C-alpha positions as protocol buffer text, in pm:
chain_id: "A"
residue {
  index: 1
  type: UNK
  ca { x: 1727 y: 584 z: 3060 }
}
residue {
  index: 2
  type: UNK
  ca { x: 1520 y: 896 z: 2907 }
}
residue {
  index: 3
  type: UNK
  ca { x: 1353 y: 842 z: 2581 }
}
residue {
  index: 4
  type: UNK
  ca { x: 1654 y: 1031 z: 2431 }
}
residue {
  index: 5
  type: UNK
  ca { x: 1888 y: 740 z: 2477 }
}
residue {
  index: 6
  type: UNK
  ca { x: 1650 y: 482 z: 2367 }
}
residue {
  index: 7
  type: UNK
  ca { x: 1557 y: 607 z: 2005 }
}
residue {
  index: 8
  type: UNK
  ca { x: 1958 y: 656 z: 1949 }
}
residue {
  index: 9
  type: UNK
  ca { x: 2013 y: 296 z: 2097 }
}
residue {
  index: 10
  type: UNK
  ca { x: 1784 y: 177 z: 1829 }
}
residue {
  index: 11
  type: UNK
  ca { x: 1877 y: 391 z: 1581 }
}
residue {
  index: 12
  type: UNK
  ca { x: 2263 y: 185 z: 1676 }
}
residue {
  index: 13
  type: UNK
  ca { x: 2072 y: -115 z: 1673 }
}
residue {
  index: 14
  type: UNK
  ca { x: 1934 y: -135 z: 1312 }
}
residue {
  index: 15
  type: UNK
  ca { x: 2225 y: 92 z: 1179 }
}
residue {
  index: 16
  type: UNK
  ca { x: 2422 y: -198 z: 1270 }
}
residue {
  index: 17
  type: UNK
  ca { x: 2187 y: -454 z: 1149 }
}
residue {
  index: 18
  type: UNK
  ca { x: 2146 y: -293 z: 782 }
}
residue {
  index: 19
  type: UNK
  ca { x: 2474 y: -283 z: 746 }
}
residue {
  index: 20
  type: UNK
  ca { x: 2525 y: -647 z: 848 }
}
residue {
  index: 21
  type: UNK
  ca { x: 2267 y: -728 z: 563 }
}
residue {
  index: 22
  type: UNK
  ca { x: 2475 y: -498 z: 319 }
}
residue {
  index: 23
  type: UNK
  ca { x: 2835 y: -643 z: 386 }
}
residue {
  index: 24
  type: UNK
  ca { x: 2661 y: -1030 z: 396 }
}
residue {
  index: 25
  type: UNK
  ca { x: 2514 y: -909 z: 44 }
}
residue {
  index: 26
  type: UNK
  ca { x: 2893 y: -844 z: -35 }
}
residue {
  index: 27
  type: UNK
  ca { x: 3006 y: -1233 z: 54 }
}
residue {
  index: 28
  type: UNK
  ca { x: 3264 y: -1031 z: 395 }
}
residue {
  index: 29
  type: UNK
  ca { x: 3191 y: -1313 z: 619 }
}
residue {
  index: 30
  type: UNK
  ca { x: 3202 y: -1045 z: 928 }
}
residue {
  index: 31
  type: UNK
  ca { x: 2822 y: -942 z: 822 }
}
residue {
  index: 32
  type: UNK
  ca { x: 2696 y: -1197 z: 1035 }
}
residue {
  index: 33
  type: UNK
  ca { x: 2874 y: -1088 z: 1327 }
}
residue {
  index: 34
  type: UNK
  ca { x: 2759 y: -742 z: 1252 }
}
residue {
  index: 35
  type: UNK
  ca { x: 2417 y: -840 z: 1212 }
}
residue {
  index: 36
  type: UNK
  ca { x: 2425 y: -1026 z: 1570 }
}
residue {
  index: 37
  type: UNK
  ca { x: 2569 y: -713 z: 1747 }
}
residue {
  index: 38
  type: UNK
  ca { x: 2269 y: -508 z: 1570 }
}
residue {
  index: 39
  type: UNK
  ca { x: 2002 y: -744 z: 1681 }
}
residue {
  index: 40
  type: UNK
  ca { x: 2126 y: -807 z: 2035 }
}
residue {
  index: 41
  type: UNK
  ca { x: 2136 y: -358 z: 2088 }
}
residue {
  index: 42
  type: UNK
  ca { x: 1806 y: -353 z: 1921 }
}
residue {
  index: 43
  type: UNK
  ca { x: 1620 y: -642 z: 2135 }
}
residue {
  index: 44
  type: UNK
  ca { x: 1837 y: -532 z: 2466 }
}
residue {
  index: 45
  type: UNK
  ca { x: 1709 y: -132 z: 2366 }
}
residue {
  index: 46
  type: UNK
  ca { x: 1327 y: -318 z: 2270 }
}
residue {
  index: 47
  type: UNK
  ca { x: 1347 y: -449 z: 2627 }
}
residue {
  index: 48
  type: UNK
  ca { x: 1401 y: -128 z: 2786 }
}
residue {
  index: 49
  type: UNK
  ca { x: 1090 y: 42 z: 2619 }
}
residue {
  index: 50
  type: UNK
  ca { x: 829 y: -207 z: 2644 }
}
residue {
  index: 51
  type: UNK
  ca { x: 555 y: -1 z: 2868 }
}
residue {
  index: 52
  type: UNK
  ca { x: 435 y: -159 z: 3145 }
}
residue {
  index: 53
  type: UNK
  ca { x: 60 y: -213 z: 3140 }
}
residue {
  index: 54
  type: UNK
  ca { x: -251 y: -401 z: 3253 }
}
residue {
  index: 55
  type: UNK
  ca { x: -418 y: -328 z: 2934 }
}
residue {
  index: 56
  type: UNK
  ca { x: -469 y: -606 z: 2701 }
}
residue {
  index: 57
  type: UNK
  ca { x: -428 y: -434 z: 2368 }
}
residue {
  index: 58
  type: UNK
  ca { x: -67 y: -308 z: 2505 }
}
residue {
  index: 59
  type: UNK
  ca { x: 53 y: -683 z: 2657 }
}
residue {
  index: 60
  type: UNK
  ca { x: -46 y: -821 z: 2292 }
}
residue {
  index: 61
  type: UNK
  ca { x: 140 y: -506 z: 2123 }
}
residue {
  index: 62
  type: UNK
  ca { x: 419 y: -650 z: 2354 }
}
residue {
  index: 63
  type: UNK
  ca { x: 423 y: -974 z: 2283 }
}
residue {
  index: 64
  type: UNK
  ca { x: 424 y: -889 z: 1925 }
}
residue {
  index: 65
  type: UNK
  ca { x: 773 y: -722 z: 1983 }
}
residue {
  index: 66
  type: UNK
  ca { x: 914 y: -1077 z: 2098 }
}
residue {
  index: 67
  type: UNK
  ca { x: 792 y: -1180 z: 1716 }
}
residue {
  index: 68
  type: UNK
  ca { x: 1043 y: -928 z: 1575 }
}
residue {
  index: 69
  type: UNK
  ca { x: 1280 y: -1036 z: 1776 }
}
residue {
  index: 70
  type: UNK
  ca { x: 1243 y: -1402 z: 1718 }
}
residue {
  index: 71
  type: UNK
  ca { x: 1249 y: -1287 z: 1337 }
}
residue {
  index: 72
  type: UNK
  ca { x: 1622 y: -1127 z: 1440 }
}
residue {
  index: 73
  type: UNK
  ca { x: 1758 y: -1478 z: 1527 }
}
residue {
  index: 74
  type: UNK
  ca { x: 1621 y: -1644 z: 1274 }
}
residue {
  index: 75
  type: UNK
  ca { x: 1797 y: -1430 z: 1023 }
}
residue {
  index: 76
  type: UNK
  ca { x: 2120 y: -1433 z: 1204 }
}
residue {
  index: 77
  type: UNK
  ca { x: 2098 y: -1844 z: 1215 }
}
residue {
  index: 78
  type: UNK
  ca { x: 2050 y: -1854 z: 837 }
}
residue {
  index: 79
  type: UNK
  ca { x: 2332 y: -1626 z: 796 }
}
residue {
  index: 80
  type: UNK
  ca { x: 2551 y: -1851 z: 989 }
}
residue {
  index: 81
  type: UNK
  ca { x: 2458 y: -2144 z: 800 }
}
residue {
  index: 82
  type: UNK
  ca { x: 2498 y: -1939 z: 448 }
}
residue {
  index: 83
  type: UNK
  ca { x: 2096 y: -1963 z: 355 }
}
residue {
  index: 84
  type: UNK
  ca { x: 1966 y: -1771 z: 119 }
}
residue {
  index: 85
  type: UNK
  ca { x: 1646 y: -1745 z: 292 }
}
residue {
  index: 86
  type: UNK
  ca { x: 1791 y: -1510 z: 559 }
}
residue {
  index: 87
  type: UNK
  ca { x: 1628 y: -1173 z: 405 }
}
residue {
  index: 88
  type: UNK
  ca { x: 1239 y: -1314 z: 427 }
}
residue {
  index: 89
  type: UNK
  ca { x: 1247 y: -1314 z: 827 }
}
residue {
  index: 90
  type: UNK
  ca { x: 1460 y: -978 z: 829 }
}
residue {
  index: 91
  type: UNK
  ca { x: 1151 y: -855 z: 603 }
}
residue {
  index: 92
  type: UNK
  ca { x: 896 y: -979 z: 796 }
}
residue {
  index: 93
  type: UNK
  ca { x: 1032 y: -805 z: 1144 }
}
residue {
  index: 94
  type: UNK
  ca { x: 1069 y: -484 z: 951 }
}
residue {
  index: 95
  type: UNK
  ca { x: 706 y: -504 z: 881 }
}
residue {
  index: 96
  type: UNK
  ca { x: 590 y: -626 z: 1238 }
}
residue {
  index: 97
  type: UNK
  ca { x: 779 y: -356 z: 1343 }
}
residue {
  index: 98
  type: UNK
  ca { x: 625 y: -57 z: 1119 }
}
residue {
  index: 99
  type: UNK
  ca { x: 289 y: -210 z: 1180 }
}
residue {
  index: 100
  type: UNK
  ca { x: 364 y: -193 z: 1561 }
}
residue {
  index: 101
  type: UNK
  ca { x: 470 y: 172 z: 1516 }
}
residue {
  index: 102
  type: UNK
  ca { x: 163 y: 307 z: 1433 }
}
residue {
  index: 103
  type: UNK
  ca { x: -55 y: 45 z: 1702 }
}
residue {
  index: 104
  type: UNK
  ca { x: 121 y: 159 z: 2003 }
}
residue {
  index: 105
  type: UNK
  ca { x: -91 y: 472 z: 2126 }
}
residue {
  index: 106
  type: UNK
  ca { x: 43 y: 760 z: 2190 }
}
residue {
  index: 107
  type: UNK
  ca { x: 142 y: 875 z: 2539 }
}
């Protein structure tokens, strides 16, 4: 896959997982579902990119990505069971994930 295909799978990815979070704020019980499919194209997508290094900085950059995507489950789980908490771990991978933006250096 070229770079191309990768930014518009996760563009797909959180497209789908914002508007999971919008339709759950609406009480459609298929927002969870939505959310799910979002969070399983962005982690398969997040896969697919992680580069491939001996450097140390990059493998904890890395490792940091399985963070966000821990975060992902944990806010589909408390959408399944109907928490209220589920926004704080969708918040905290959105900032993980800006902060990893800008640590990842540029090729």
């Amino acid at each position: 896959m070229n770079k191309k295909q990768i930014n518009i799978g996760f563009f797909v990815g959180y497209a789908l997982i914002i508007a999971g979070a919008v339709v759950h704020i609406l009480n459609i019980k298929v927002g969870f579902y939505i959310l799910g499919v979002g969070a399983l194209v962005n982690t398969l997508f997040r896969l697919r990119m992680l580069p491939k290094s001996e450097d140390r900085r990059i493998r904890r950059l890395n490792s940091q990505q399985f963070i966000v995507v821990a975060c992902f489950i944990a806010t589909a789980y408390l959408m399944y069971q109907n928490h209220s908490a589920w926004a704080l771990p969708l918040m905290i991978s959105g900032t993980i994930d800006f902060y990893l933006t800008y640590r990842y250096p540029k090729t």
